[in-house]
Structure formats: C-alpha cells, structure tokens
Short mmCIF file of C-alpha atoms in Angstrom, two decimals:
data_model
loop_
_atom_site.label_atom_id
_atom_site.label_comp_id
_atom_site.label_asym_id
_atom_site.label_seq_id
_atom_site.Cartn_x
_atom_site.Cartn_y
_atom_site.Cartn_z
CA MET A 18 -12.27 35.44 -10.13
CA ASN A 19 -12.12 35.46 -6.35
CA PHE A 20 -11.91 32.31 -4.45
CA VAL A 21 -12.30 31.19 -0.92
CA ALA A 22 -11.07 28.01 0.66
CA PRO A 23 -12.51 27.17 4.03
CA CYS A 24 -10.30 25.05 6.34
CA LEU A 25 -10.33 23.73 10.04
CA LEU A 26 -9.72 26.40 12.58
CA GLY A 27 -5.99 26.84 13.10
CA LEU A 28 -4.91 25.64 9.64
CA GLU A 29 -5.40 29.12 7.94
CA GLY A 30 -1.67 30.15 8.06
CA LEU A 31 -0.59 26.66 6.79
CA LEU A 32 -3.06 26.63 3.97
CA ALA A 33 -2.12 30.12 2.88
CA ASN A 34 1.53 29.16 2.67
CA GLU A 35 0.63 25.98 0.90
CA LEU A 36 -1.33 27.92 -1.81
CA ARG A 37 1.60 30.35 -2.05
CA TYR A 38 4.00 27.36 -2.56
CA CYS A 39 1.82 26.12 -5.36
CA GLY A 40 2.34 29.41 -7.26
CA ILE A 41 -0.97 31.02 -6.31
CA THR A 42 -0.89 34.76 -5.60
CA ASP A 43 -2.78 37.43 -3.71
CA VAL A 44 -3.45 34.92 -0.84
CA ARG A 45 -5.04 36.31 2.41
CA ALA A 46 -5.64 34.11 5.46
CA GLU A 47 -8.72 34.91 7.60
CA ASN A 48 -10.45 33.07 10.40
CA GLY A 49 -11.39 29.61 9.17
CA ARG A 50 -10.69 30.41 5.49
CA VAL A 51 -8.15 31.66 2.99
CA LEU A 52 -9.02 34.11 0.20
CA PHE A 53 -7.29 34.28 -3.19
CA SER A 54 -7.73 35.30 -6.80
CA GLY A 55 -6.89 33.95 -10.15
CA ASP A 56 -8.25 32.24 -13.26
CA GLU A 57 -9.37 28.84 -14.41
CA ARG A 58 -5.82 27.56 -13.92
CA THR A 59 -5.90 28.66 -10.30
CA MET A 60 -9.34 27.00 -9.76
CA ALA A 61 -7.87 23.57 -11.05
CA ARG A 62 -4.44 23.93 -9.42
CA SER A 63 -5.86 24.69 -5.89
CA ASN A 64 -8.34 21.91 -6.10
CA ILE A 65 -5.62 19.23 -7.25
CA CYS A 66 -2.82 20.43 -5.07
CA SER A 67 -4.29 21.58 -1.69
CA ARG A 68 -3.72 19.12 1.17
CA MET A 69 -5.52 21.26 3.77
CA ALA A 70 -8.46 23.04 2.16
CA GLN A 71 -11.87 21.72 2.83
CA ARG A 72 -13.17 22.98 -0.56
CA VAL A 73 -12.48 25.63 -3.25
CA MET A 74 -15.36 28.00 -4.02
CA ILE A 75 -15.85 31.00 -6.32
CA LEU A 76 -16.65 34.02 -3.99
CA LEU A 77 -19.34 35.66 -5.89
CA SER A 78 -20.39 38.36 -3.40
CA GLU A 79 -20.29 39.65 0.22
CA PHE A 80 -22.66 42.00 1.86
CA SER A 81 -24.52 42.67 4.95
CA ALA A 82 -28.05 41.52 5.68
CA THR A 83 -30.11 41.70 8.69
CA ASP A 84 -33.42 40.92 6.98
CA PHE A 85 -34.75 38.91 4.15
CA ASP A 86 -35.11 41.86 1.81
CA ALA A 87 -31.53 42.68 2.04
CA LEU A 88 -30.58 39.02 1.49
CA PHE A 89 -32.91 38.88 -1.48
CA GLU A 90 -31.54 42.01 -3.15
CA GLY A 91 -27.94 41.16 -2.45
CA VAL A 92 -28.29 37.76 -4.17
CA LYS A 93 -30.31 39.09 -7.01
CA ALA A 94 -27.56 41.52 -7.82
CA ILE A 95 -25.18 38.84 -8.86
CA ASP A 96 -24.83 38.08 -12.60
CA TRP A 97 -25.92 34.47 -12.16
CA HIS A 98 -26.27 33.87 -15.89
CA ARG A 99 -22.52 34.05 -16.16
CA TYR A 100 -22.25 30.76 -14.33
CA ILE A 101 -25.63 28.99 -14.62
CA GLY A 102 -27.17 27.87 -17.83
CA VAL A 103 -30.83 27.60 -18.59
CA THR A 104 -30.90 23.84 -17.83
CA ASP A 105 -28.49 23.70 -15.08
CA ALA A 106 -29.31 22.65 -11.54
CA PHE A 107 -28.54 25.13 -8.86
CA PRO A 108 -29.26 23.68 -5.28
CA VAL A 109 -28.61 26.01 -2.37
CA VAL A 110 -26.91 24.85 0.86
CA GLY A 111 -25.27 26.76 3.66
CA SER A 112 -25.16 27.79 7.25
CA SER A 113 -25.83 30.79 9.70
CA VAL A 114 -23.72 31.70 12.66
CA SER A 115 -24.38 34.47 15.10
CA SER A 116 -26.67 36.29 12.67
CA ARG A 117 -30.17 37.67 12.90
CA LEU A 118 -31.18 35.53 9.91
CA SER A 119 -30.78 32.25 11.79
CA SER A 120 -32.98 29.92 9.91
CA VAL A 121 -30.98 28.15 7.33
CA PRO A 122 -34.02 26.69 5.43
CA ALA A 123 -35.64 30.20 5.13
CA CYS A 124 -32.27 31.66 3.88
CA GLN A 125 -32.13 28.87 1.29
CA LYS A 126 -35.60 29.63 0.03
CA ILE A 127 -34.87 33.27 -0.24
CA ILE A 128 -31.58 32.74 -1.97
CA LYS A 129 -33.19 30.29 -4.49
CA LYS A 130 -35.97 32.73 -5.20
CA ALA A 131 -33.57 35.49 -5.95
CA VAL A 132 -31.36 33.45 -8.41
CA VAL A 133 -34.55 32.19 -10.16
CA GLU A 134 -35.85 35.84 -10.60
CA GLN A 135 -32.56 36.97 -11.86
CA LEU A 136 -32.22 34.01 -14.29
CA THR A 137 -35.85 34.50 -15.42
CA GLN A 138 -35.21 38.07 -16.34
CA HIS A 139 -32.13 37.06 -18.45
CA TYR A 140 -33.25 33.92 -20.11
CA GLY A 141 -36.90 34.91 -20.50
CA VAL A 142 -38.39 31.73 -19.15
CA SER A 143 -40.65 31.07 -16.21
CA TRP A 144 -39.45 27.48 -15.34
CA PHE A 145 -36.18 25.82 -14.82
CA ASP A 146 -36.15 22.06 -14.99
CA GLU A 147 -32.58 21.84 -13.62
CA THR A 148 -31.71 18.65 -15.45
CA GLY A 149 -28.32 19.80 -16.41
CA VAL A 150 -24.94 20.41 -14.83
CA GLN A 151 -25.11 20.91 -11.04
CA MET A 152 -23.83 24.40 -10.01
CA ARG A 153 -24.06 24.09 -6.26
CA ILE A 154 -24.60 27.51 -4.52
CA ARG A 155 -23.13 27.83 -0.90
CA PHE A 156 -23.79 30.57 1.60
CA LEU A 157 -22.48 31.56 5.03
CA LEU A 158 -24.04 34.11 7.24
CA LEU A 159 -21.54 35.17 9.85
CA ARG A 160 -22.48 37.92 12.25
CA ASP A 161 -24.87 39.25 9.62
CA ARG A 162 -22.38 39.29 6.89
CA VAL A 163 -23.26 37.22 3.93
CA SER A 164 -20.84 35.25 1.64
CA ILE A 165 -22.35 33.73 -1.58
CA MET A 166 -20.21 31.15 -3.27
CA LEU A 167 -20.18 28.63 -6.09
CA ASP A 168 -18.71 25.25 -5.12
CA THR A 169 -16.00 24.19 -7.55
CA SER A 170 -15.01 20.96 -5.63
CA GLY A 171 -18.11 18.88 -5.32
CA GLU A 172 -17.03 16.21 -2.78
CA PRO A 173 -15.02 17.78 -0.03
CA LEU A 174 -11.25 17.78 -0.70
CA HIS A 175 -10.48 15.55 2.23
CA LYS A 176 -12.04 12.73 0.18
CA ARG A 177 -8.83 11.81 -1.69
CA GLY A 178 -10.28 8.64 -2.98
CA TYR A 179 -7.76 6.20 -1.23
CA ARG A 180 -9.91 5.48 1.82
CA ALA A 181 -11.69 2.08 0.90
CA ALA A 182 -13.54 2.21 4.20
CA SER A 183 -12.90 3.79 7.61
CA ASN A 184 -12.59 2.37 11.12
CA MET A 185 -13.96 4.12 14.20
CA ALA A 186 -13.48 7.87 14.25
CA PRO A 187 -10.57 8.36 11.82
CA ILE A 188 -8.60 11.63 11.64
CA ARG A 189 -9.68 13.61 8.56
CA GLU A 190 -7.13 13.68 5.75
CA THR A 191 -6.88 17.44 5.80
CA LEU A 192 -5.94 17.46 9.62
CA ALA A 193 -3.41 14.58 9.03
CA ALA A 194 -1.85 16.64 6.24
CA ALA A 195 -1.53 19.58 8.59
CA LEU A 196 0.25 17.36 11.27
CA VAL A 197 2.53 16.32 8.46
CA GLU A 198 3.34 19.73 7.47
CA LEU A 199 4.06 20.71 11.14
CA SER A 200 6.31 17.77 11.34
CA ARG A 201 8.22 19.11 8.31
CA VAL A 202 8.25 15.63 6.67
CA ARG A 203 10.47 15.59 3.67
CA SER A 204 11.36 12.95 1.01
CA ASN A 205 14.11 11.26 2.91
CA HIS A 206 12.30 10.97 6.28
CA THR A 207 11.23 7.86 8.07
CA VAL A 208 7.75 8.35 9.75
CA ILE A 209 6.24 6.26 12.59
CA ASP A 210 2.64 6.20 13.76
CA PRO A 211 2.20 3.90 16.76
CA PHE A 212 -1.65 4.29 16.77
CA CYS A 213 -2.01 4.18 12.94
CA GLY A 214 -5.69 3.05 12.80
CA SER A 215 -6.63 3.17 8.96
CA GLY A 216 -3.33 4.70 8.12
CA THR A 217 -4.22 8.26 7.26
CA ILE A 218 -1.28 10.02 8.80
CA LEU A 219 1.20 7.67 7.18
CA ILE A 220 -0.36 7.92 3.76
CA GLU A 221 -0.59 11.69 3.88
CA SER A 222 3.14 11.56 4.95
CA ALA A 223 4.06 9.37 2.08
CA MET A 224 2.06 11.57 -0.33
CA LYS A 225 3.79 14.66 0.87
CA ALA A 226 7.29 13.05 0.73
CA MET A 227 6.65 11.79 -2.77
CA HIS A 228 5.12 14.89 -4.05
CA ILE A 229 1.91 13.22 -4.98
CA MET A 230 -0.92 15.87 -5.18
CA PRO A 231 -3.87 14.83 -3.26
CA GLY A 232 -6.51 15.50 -5.98
CA VAL A 233 -4.50 14.37 -9.07
CA SER A 234 -6.71 11.15 -9.43
CA ARG A 235 -10.12 12.47 -8.48
CA ARG A 236 -12.79 14.52 -10.26
CA PHE A 237 -14.21 17.87 -9.36
CA ALA A 238 -17.41 19.74 -9.85
CA PHE A 239 -15.85 22.37 -11.98
CA GLU A 240 -14.95 19.75 -14.70
CA ASP A 241 -18.53 19.70 -15.57
CA PHE A 242 -18.90 23.44 -15.85
CA PRO A 243 -19.71 24.37 -19.44
CA TRP A 244 -17.51 27.41 -19.44
CA MET A 245 -14.36 25.57 -17.87
CA ASN A 246 -11.69 24.70 -20.44
CA ALA A 247 -10.97 21.03 -20.00
CA ALA A 248 -7.37 21.62 -21.56
CA VAL A 249 -6.61 23.68 -18.46
CA THR A 250 -7.47 20.92 -16.00
CA ASP A 251 -5.49 18.40 -18.14
CA LYS A 252 -2.40 20.61 -18.17
CA GLU A 253 -2.55 20.99 -14.41
CA ARG A 254 -2.81 17.26 -13.79
CA GLU A 255 0.11 16.69 -16.07
CA ARG A 256 1.96 19.37 -14.13
CA ALA A 257 1.18 17.61 -10.90
CA ARG A 258 2.19 14.26 -12.12
CA ALA A 259 5.44 15.50 -13.61
CA GLY A 260 6.47 16.69 -10.21
CA GLU A 261 5.92 13.27 -8.40
CA ASP A 262 8.99 11.49 -6.92
CA ARG A 263 7.96 7.93 -6.74
CA ASP A 264 11.62 6.86 -5.88
CA ALA A 265 11.87 9.10 -2.80
CA ASP A 266 14.04 7.68 -0.01
CA PHE A 267 11.02 7.55 2.40
CA LEU A 268 9.71 4.81 4.58
CA ALA A 269 6.91 4.62 7.23
CA TYR A 270 5.83 2.23 9.94
CA GLY A 271 2.45 1.88 11.25
CA TYR A 272 1.50 0.03 14.45
CA ASP A 273 -1.78 -0.79 16.05
CA ILE A 274 -3.30 -3.38 18.34
CA ASP A 275 -6.31 -3.88 15.91
CA GLU A 276 -5.50 -6.46 13.36
CA ASP A 277 -8.62 -5.44 11.19
CA ALA A 278 -7.53 -1.70 11.25
CA LEU A 279 -3.97 -2.71 9.92
CA ILE A 280 -5.54 -4.75 7.03
CA LEU A 281 -7.67 -1.69 6.21
CA ALA A 282 -4.71 0.67 6.54
CA SER A 283 -2.69 -1.61 4.13
CA GLU A 284 -5.47 -1.55 1.51
CA ASN A 285 -5.85 2.17 1.88
CA ALA A 286 -2.06 2.54 1.31
CA ARG A 287 -2.26 0.31 -1.79
CA ILE A 288 -5.08 2.36 -3.17
CA ALA A 289 -3.25 5.60 -2.60
CA GLY A 290 -0.23 4.12 -4.57
CA VAL A 291 2.13 4.41 -1.56
CA GLY A 292 1.84 0.81 -0.17
CA GLU A 293 5.38 -0.09 -0.94
CA LYS A 294 6.50 2.65 1.26
CA ILE A 295 4.65 1.78 4.46
CA LYS A 296 5.05 -1.29 6.65
CA PHE A 297 2.30 -2.20 9.08
CA ASP A 298 2.60 -4.34 12.09
CA ARG A 299 0.57 -5.28 15.15
CA ARG A 300 2.23 -3.90 18.13
CA ASN A 301 0.99 -2.33 21.51
CA ILE A 302 2.49 1.09 22.55
CA THR A 303 4.02 -0.60 25.63
CA ASP A 304 6.28 -2.44 23.25
CA TYR A 305 7.23 0.64 21.17
CA THR A 306 10.87 1.02 20.46
CA ASP A 307 12.98 1.94 17.49
CA THR A 308 16.72 1.68 16.54
CA LEU A 309 16.49 4.19 13.72
CA SER A 310 19.15 6.89 13.41
CA TYR A 311 16.41 9.31 12.33
CA ALA A 312 12.74 9.03 12.95
CA THR A 313 9.69 11.31 12.74
CA VAL A 314 6.79 10.18 15.03
CA ILE A 315 3.37 11.61 14.24
CA THR A 316 0.29 10.25 15.99
CA ASN A 317 -3.35 10.88 16.86
CA PRO A 318 -3.73 8.59 20.07
CA PRO A 319 -7.17 7.48 21.10
CA TYR A 320 -8.83 9.63 23.82
CA GLY A 321 -11.80 9.92 25.91
CA GLU A 322 -14.29 11.52 23.34
CA ARG A 323 -13.17 9.12 20.64
CA MET A 324 -12.36 5.47 21.59
CA LEU A 325 -11.19 5.18 25.21
CA ASP A 326 -12.44 6.41 28.53
CA ILE A 327 -10.51 9.44 29.59
CA GLU A 328 -8.43 7.56 32.30
CA SER A 329 -7.46 4.92 29.91
CA ALA A 330 -6.34 7.56 27.45
CA ARG A 331 -4.22 9.30 30.27
CA ASP A 332 -2.57 5.98 30.97
CA LEU A 333 -1.51 5.85 27.22
CA TYR A 334 -0.14 9.33 27.60
CA ARG A 335 2.10 8.12 30.55
CA VAL A 336 3.26 5.21 28.55
CA MET A 337 4.15 7.42 25.62
CA GLY A 338 6.19 9.62 27.82
CA ARG A 339 8.35 6.62 28.81
CA VAL A 340 8.66 5.02 25.34
CA PHE A 341 9.17 8.17 23.29
CA GLU A 342 12.75 8.65 24.34
CA ARG A 343 14.79 11.84 23.90
CA LYS A 344 17.12 10.92 21.06
CA PRO A 345 19.17 12.92 18.49
CA HIS A 346 17.38 13.43 15.19
CA HIS A 347 13.98 12.20 16.67
CA SER A 348 10.91 14.10 16.74
CA TYR A 349 7.33 13.51 18.12
CA THR A 350 4.17 15.20 17.01
CA ILE A 351 1.16 14.25 19.15
CA ILE A 352 -2.33 15.79 18.78
CA SER A 353 -4.64 15.64 21.98
CA PRO A 354 -7.46 17.47 23.44
CA ASP A 355 -6.36 16.78 26.94
CA GLU A 356 -5.11 19.98 28.61
CA ARG A 357 -3.21 17.76 31.02
CA PHE A 358 -1.34 15.99 28.22
CA GLU A 359 2.19 17.58 29.06
CA GLU A 360 1.80 16.76 32.76
CA LEU A 361 1.01 13.12 31.91
CA PHE A 362 3.59 12.81 29.27
CA GLY A 363 6.29 13.91 31.74
CA ARG A 364 7.72 16.93 30.13
CA PRO A 365 6.71 20.21 28.34
CA ALA A 366 6.48 20.45 24.61
CA ASP A 367 9.14 22.18 22.63
CA ARG A 368 6.40 23.81 20.64
CA ARG A 369 2.60 23.70 20.79
CA ARG A 370 -0.11 24.71 18.38
CA LYS A 371 -3.92 24.88 18.79
CA LEU A 372 -5.98 23.12 16.13
CA TYR A 373 -9.54 21.81 15.88
CA ASN A 374 -10.29 18.19 15.13
CA GLY A 375 -13.82 18.84 13.76
CA MET A 376 -15.44 20.69 16.59
CA LEU A 377 -12.97 19.36 19.28
CA LYS A 378 -10.34 21.93 20.45
CA CYS A 379 -7.01 20.17 20.49
CA GLN A 380 -3.40 21.03 20.98
CA VAL A 381 -0.59 19.73 18.74
CA TYR A 382 2.38 18.99 21.05
CA MET A 383 5.75 18.85 19.23
CA TYR A 384 8.98 17.49 20.86
CA TYR A 385 12.32 17.83 18.92
CA ARG A 386 14.89 18.53 21.51
#
C-alpha cells in the first residue's frame, strides 16, 4: 500500500526522518506531506509513533482533472470494493487549491457518485444504507492534480488524548513536537517553558524523552476496518510500550502568570502520564532565572495575533533577550511570527527555521552558543 502523511509546512523533512527512524522505508518528503509505502504493520506503526504527522492516509490514486468528467472517471477507476463493504459508510471530504475544479461541494458529489457507481457494479445493489464501518474518503485538488485517499487515523493525530481542555490559542501538539525535535531533547535533559500555557511543549518534551509514543493509548479509524488484522495493531502497541523509559533522568519546569492555565497544564501532564516529571509554578518572565548546569528552554511566547497586542509582545521579546543569558550548556528555542524578533531580542539566532503555526508564517529562532 502507498501512504501519505500531511504535515504543517516546514515539517516535511523532520517527519520523513521520524518515519525512517521508526523503521519505515521508501519515504519521500514533498511540499506539505510525506509519502511512504508498506503494509498493515506500517499503517499501525506510523499512526502510533508519529509525533508530527497530521494524519496517515492510504493514497489510492493520483491523476489530473480539469473537468468533472475526468474527476469522475479517475475516481471510478479505483477498486473501491477492496476497501469498502456493502454496508460500510463512505463520507467524502476534501479541499481544492489553485484548481479549475474549485467548488468543494461539487467535487464531493462527483466523487461520491463515482464511488457509488463502481460499488453498484461490483455488489449488484442499487442502494447503500451506510450503517457499517466508516471509511472516510479524502481528496485534495492541488493545481488540477487530484489525490484520492482513505483516512486511517480518524481523529487528527495531534489529538493525543491528554488535553483535558485547552486555554486560549494553545500550540498544536504536532508543532510542539517539532520544536522539541529541533531542540534535540533527550532522556537526560531539563526543559523549561516560561510561557507554558496548557503545558503542551513540556508534555511533548517528556513524552519524547521517555520514548512514549503519542498514539499508544488512543484508537484509530483503521482499527474498525474489517480487513485489518487486529493482532498487527496489538503487536505494534506492545512494541511501542516495550520501548518506553519511564525512569528517564528527565525534568521539566513550566512557568506562567495565569494560575488557571497552570492548573490545566498540571492536569494535562497527569493524563499524559508524565506529571511526575514536570513542575509548574506561577512566575512572570521578568523574574525568570535558572541556576541549572544544563537547560533547554523551548517556548511559544504570546504575540499580537494570539493573546497580546504587538507592542506588548515586543516588550516581552526585549525582556527575554535580557533574562535568557548566554550560558554554557544552555539553549533557547523560540517560535515567533515577528520578523523583528532578533532585533528586539538583542542578538541574531545561531540558527533559524521557517515553520507555519496553522496558517501563520513563523520563524524558529535557536540560540545555543
């Protein structure tokens, strides 16, 4: 089977390396997605282990279509009966970007009609009640190129299951995991987030350090597929749990000025199973200091489009430049959409990387010298 895993723009290379590290081969990064191939084990492992993929989908077909006839014929050519049973539900969702077929509802109708016609010919029935397993069909039209996919994940992969609730505009788990990877967090690190909010960056750091796979405790859509061997999934979960290091020499500290956010963060960490590794405290950035010999600071400070007006956010950047001191064995990873960040922080980053936080273009500024 061929698979496709979409991701936030800028994470393609990180996701590709992650999948290779998980033992998945034939991996190829493209703009906004990673392609790979494999079997049922690959499907289960990529869903359970990927920290940065948005979803994992079976890539059924790709073809060009500039009119509805071409779209219909391309979809109808797929052997849908290999995946969809006579009672299964098969909703169609998708998007169109820079394509002549720009109406998503119209594309949905054409794709649904093509699938029904192919299944009608195979099963010899004229009506599908769709009361069975949900086999969600996803499509993407990008510059008149059509990708037809079958969703194996169900809920997006950033929904790990540990977020009891969320505060205002939290960072998505997949992006937090990318910041953790860029910061090279390991099992013996001490991580600090001085704007911790609901604790996502610290929780993702702890899970990475302790080798806790993000999907090990949640269910996926593919587990209901009639043709999926449940023993394969069970074995992949056992493999993931066997690799955990719950006794890792890892610690994290989370600070915020919002007491409610700290309570929420503590609860999220408890649900994630890493509560004993993270200490939360109410503290203003102006009071930031650490006496640690080694420290990895990773943070997503509030900014104009999110929680503060732009000038207030820039005042924070100036404070951070003062309190984030140059120290041996200390590193600072900061994500911001402000192009003046380095000027306000007071020194150029040792390394920068462009990422997108949703649709917002950001830079990740890394300081380690």
